[in-house]
CSV table of C-alpha atoms in Angstrom, one decimal:
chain,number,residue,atom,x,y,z
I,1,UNK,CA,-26.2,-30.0,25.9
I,2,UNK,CA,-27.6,-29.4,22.7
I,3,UNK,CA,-26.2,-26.6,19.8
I,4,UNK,CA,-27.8,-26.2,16.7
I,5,UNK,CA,-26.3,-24.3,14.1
I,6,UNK,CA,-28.1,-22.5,11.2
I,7,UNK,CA,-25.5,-21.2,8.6
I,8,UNK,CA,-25.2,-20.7,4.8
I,9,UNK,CA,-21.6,-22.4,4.6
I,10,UNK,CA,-21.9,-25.7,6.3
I,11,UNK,CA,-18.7,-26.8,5.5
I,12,UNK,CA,-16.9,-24.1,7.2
I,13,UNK,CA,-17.9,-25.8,10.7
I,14,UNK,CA,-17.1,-29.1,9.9
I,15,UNK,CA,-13.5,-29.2,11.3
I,16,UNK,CA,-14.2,-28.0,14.4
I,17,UNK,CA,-16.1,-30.1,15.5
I,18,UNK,CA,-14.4,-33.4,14.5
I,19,UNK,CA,-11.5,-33.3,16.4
I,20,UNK,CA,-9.9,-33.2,20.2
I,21,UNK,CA,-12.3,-31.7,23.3
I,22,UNK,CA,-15.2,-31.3,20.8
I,23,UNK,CA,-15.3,-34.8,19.4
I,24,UNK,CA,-14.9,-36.3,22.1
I,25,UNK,CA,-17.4,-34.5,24.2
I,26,UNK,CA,-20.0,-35.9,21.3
I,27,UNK,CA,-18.5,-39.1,21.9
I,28,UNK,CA,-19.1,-39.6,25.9
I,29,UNK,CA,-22.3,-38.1,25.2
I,30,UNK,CA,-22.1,-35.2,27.4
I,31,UNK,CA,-22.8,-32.6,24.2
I,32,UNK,CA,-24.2,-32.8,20.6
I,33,UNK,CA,-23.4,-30.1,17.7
I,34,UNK,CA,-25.5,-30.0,14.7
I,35,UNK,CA,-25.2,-28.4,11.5
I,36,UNK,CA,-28.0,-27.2,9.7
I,37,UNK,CA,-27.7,-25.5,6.1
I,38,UNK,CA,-30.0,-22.7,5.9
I,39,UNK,CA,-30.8,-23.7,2.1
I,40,UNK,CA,-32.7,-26.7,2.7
I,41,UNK,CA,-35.4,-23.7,3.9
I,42,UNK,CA,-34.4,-21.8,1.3
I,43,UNK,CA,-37.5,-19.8,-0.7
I,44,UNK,CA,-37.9,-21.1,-4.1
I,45,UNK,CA,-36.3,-23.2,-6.5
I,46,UNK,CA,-33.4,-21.6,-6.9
I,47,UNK,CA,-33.2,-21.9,-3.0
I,48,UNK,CA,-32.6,-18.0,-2.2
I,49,UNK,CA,-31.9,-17.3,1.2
I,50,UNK,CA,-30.4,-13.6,0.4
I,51,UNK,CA,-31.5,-10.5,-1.2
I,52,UNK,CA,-31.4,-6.8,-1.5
I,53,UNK,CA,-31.9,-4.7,0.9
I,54,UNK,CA,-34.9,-2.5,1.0
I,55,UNK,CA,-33.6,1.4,0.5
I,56,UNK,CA,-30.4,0.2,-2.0
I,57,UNK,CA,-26.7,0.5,-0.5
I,58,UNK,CA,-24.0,-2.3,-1.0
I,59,UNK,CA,-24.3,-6.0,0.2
I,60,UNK,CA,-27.2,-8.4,0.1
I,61,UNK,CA,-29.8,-9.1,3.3
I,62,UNK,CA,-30.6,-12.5,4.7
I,63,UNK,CA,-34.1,-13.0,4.3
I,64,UNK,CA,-36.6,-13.7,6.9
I,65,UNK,CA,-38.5,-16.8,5.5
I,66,UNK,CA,-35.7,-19.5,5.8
I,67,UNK,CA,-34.6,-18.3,8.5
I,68,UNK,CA,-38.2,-18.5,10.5
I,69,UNK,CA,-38.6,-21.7,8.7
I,70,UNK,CA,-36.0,-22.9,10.1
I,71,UNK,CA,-35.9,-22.1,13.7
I,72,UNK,CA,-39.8,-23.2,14.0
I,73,UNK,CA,-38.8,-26.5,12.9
I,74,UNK,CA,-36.4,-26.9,15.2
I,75,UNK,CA,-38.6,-25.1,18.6
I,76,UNK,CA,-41.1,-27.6,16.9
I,77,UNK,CA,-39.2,-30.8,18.6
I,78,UNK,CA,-37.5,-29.3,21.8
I,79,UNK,CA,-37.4,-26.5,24.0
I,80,UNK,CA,-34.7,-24.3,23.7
I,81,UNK,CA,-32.8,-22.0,26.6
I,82,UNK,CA,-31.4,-19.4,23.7
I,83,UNK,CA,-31.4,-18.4,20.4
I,84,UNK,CA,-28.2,-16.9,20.0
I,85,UNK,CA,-27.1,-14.7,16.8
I,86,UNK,CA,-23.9,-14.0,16.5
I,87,UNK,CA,-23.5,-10.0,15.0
I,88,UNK,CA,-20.8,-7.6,15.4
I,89,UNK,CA,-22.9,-5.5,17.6
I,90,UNK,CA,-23.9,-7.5,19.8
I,91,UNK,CA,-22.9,-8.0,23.5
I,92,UNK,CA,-19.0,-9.1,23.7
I,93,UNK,CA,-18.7,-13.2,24.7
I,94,UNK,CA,-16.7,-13.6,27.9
I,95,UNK,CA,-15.2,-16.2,30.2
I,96,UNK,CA,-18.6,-15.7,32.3
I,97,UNK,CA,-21.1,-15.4,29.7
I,98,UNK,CA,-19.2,-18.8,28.6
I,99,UNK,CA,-20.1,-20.2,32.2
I,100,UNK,CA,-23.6,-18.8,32.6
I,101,UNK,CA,-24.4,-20.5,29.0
I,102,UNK,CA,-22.4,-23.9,30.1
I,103,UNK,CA,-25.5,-24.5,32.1
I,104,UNK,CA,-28.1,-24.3,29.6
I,105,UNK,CA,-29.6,-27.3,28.1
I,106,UNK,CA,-30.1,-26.3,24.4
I,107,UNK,CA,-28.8,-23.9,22.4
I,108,UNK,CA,-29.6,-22.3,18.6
I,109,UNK,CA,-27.0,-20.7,17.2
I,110,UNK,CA,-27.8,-18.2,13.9
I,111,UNK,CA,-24.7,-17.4,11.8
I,112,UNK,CA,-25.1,-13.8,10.3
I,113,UNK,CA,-23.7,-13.6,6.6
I,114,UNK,CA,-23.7,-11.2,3.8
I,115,UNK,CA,-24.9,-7.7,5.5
I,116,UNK,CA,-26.4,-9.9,8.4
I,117,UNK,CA,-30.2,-10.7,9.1
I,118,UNK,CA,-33.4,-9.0,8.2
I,119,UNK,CA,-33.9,-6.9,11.3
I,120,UNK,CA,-37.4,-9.0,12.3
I,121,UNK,CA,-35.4,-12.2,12.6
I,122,UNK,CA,-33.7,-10.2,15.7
I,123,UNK,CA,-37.1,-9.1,16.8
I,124,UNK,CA,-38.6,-12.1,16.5
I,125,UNK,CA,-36.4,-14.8,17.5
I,126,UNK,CA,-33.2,-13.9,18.5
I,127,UNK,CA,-32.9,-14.0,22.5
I,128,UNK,CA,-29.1,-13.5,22.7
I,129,UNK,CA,-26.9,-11.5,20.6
I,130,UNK,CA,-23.2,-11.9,20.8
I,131,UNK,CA,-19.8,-10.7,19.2
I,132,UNK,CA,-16.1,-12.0,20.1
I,133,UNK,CA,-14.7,-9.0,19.4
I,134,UNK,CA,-14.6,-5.5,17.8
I,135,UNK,CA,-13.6,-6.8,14.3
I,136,UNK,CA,-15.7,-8.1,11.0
I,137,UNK,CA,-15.3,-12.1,10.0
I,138,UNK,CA,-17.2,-12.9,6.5
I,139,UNK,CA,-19.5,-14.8,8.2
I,140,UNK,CA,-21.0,-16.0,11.8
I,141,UNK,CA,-19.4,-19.4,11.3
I,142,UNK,CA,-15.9,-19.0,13.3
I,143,UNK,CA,-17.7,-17.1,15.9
I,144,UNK,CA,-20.0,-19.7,16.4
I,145,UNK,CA,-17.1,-22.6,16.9
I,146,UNK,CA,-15.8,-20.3,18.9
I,147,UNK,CA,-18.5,-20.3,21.5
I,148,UNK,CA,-19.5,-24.2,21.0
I,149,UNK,CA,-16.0,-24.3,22.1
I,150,UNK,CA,-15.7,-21.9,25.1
I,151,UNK,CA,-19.1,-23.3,26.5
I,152,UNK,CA,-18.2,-27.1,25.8
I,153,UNK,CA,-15.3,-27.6,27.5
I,154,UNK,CA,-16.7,-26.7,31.0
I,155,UNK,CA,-19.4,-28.8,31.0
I,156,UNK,CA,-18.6,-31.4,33.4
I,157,UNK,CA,-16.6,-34.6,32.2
I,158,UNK,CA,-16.0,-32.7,28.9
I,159,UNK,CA,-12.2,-32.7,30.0
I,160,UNK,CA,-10.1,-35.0,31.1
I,161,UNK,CA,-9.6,-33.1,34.9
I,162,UNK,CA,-12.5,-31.3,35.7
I,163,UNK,CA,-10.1,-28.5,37.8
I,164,UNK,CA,-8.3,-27.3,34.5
I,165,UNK,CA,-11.2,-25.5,33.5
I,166,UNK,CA,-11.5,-23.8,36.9
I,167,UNK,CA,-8.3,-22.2,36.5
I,168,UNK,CA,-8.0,-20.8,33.3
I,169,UNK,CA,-7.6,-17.1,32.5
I,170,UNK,CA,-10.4,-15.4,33.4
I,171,UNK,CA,-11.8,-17.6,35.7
I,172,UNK,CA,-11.0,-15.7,38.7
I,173,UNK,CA,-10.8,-12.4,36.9
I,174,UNK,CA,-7.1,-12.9,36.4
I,175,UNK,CA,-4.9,-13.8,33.4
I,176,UNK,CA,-3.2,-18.0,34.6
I,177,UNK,CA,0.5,-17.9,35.8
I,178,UNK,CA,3.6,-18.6,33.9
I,179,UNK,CA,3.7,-23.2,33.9
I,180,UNK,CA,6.6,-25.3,33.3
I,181,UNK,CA,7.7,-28.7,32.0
I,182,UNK,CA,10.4,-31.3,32.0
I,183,UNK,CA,13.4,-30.0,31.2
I,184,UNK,CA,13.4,-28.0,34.3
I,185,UNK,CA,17.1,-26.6,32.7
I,186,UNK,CA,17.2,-25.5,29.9
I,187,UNK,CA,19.9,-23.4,27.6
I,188,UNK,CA,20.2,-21.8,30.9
I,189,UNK,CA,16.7,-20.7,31.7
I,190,UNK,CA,15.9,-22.6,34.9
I,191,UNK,CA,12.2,-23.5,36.0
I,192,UNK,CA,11.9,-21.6,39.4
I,193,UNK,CA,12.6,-23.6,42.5
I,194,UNK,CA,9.5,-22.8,44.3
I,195,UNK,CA,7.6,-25.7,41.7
I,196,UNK,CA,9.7,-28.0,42.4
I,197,UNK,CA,9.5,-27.7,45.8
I,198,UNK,CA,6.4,-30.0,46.3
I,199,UNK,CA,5.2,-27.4,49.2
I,200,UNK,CA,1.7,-26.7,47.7
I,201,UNK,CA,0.3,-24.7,49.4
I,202,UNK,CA,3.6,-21.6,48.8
I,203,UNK,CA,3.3,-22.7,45.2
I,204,UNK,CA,-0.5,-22.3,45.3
I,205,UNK,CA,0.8,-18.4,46.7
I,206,UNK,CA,3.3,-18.2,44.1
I,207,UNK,CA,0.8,-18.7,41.3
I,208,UNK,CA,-1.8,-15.9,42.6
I,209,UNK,CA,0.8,-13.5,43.0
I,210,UNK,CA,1.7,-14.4,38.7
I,211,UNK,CA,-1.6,-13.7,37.9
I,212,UNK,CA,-1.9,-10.7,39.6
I,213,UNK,CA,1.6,-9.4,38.3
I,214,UNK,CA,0.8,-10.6,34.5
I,215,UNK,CA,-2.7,-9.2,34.5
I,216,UNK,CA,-1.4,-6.1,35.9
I,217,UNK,CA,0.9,-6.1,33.2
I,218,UNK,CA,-1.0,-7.5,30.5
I,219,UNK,CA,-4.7,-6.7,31.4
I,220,UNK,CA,-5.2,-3.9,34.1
I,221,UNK,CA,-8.5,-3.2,32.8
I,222,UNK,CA,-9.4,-7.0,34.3
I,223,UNK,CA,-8.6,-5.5,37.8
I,224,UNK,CA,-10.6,-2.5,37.3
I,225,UNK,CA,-13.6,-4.7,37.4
């Protein structure tokens, strides 16, 4: 898998990126991240990629031209599956859009900034718009590593066992069961007998019957649907 990234701060994703399930999922081949700053298409010499927006009001508009120049350049040497913007109003990123976009090939990712895009970008280009949650970041950047992420770490060989993705919250619809480590005492808290009794197939039982207690608990709206 590929992800390309358009954004005006380039330096907020490079952390992300550089470290544990992402780095070395770059490393082994399996995916590739890159970061491209929206000013190296910017218009002019002062390299604008931002202005006001037509009919006044607060906040500043990312303009259409670097943005266009940008994405052509890059449809220009591959095909790509989607061309993703990342916008509070979009539709909200889940654990099964996460799979569904796990099996794409290559992905562009548009950070929104400032007020968000000139409208014809979304008209244009933009194939897929997502938000990860009802709330406002200052820029698309965090969302973005937050779906590299999500859709990274299932691709297969990405992690170390291929089953830990499988049974994650919201895999099956359900939140994951309580887990346990070594000590299995401690400060008088004991780790329940049934995992340590090496019959798998009652602690397989054991752990559906968690999940469905905790997301009953914790997320009954997950067992509405």
């Amino acid at each position: 898998m590929r992800i390309d990234i358009i954004t005006v701060v380039p330096g907020l994703l490079e952390g992300p990126f550089s470290h544990s399930i992402l780095k070395r999922a770059e490393e082994k081949g399996l995916a590739k991240v890159q970061i491209h700053n929206l000013r190296d298409f910017a218009v002019g010499k002062q390299k604008q990629v931002d202005d006001y927006a037509f009919g006044g009001g607060a906040g500043m508009v990312m303009m259409i031209e670097p943005i266009a120049k940008c994405i052509e350049s890059l449809q220009a040497e591959r095909a790509y599956d989607e061309v993703i913007y990342l916008t509070p109003d979009g539709v909200t990123f889940d654990q099964v859009m996460a799979n569904e976009l796990s099996l794409k090939g290559n992905l562009i990712m548009l950070c929104g900034h400032y007020k968000g895009v000139d409208e014809r970008v979304r008209q244009k280009f933009i194939t897929k718009e997502i938000s990860i949650g009802d709330f406002v970041l200052s820029g698309g950047e965090l969302a973005a590593a937050v779906l590299a992420d999500a859709i990274i770490r299932l691709i297969p060989g990405v992690l170390n066992d291929e089953t830990s993705a499988l049974t994650d919250s919201f895999q099956d619809g359900l939140l994951a069961p309580p887990v346990y480590t070594r000590p299995a005492a401690y400060d008088g808290m004991e780790v329940p007998d049934i995992l340590l009794s090496g019959h798998q197939a009652k602690i397989e039982d054991w752990r559906f019957e968690q999940s469905v207690r905790r997301t009953k608990e914790r997320r009954p709206d997950l067992l509405d649907g």
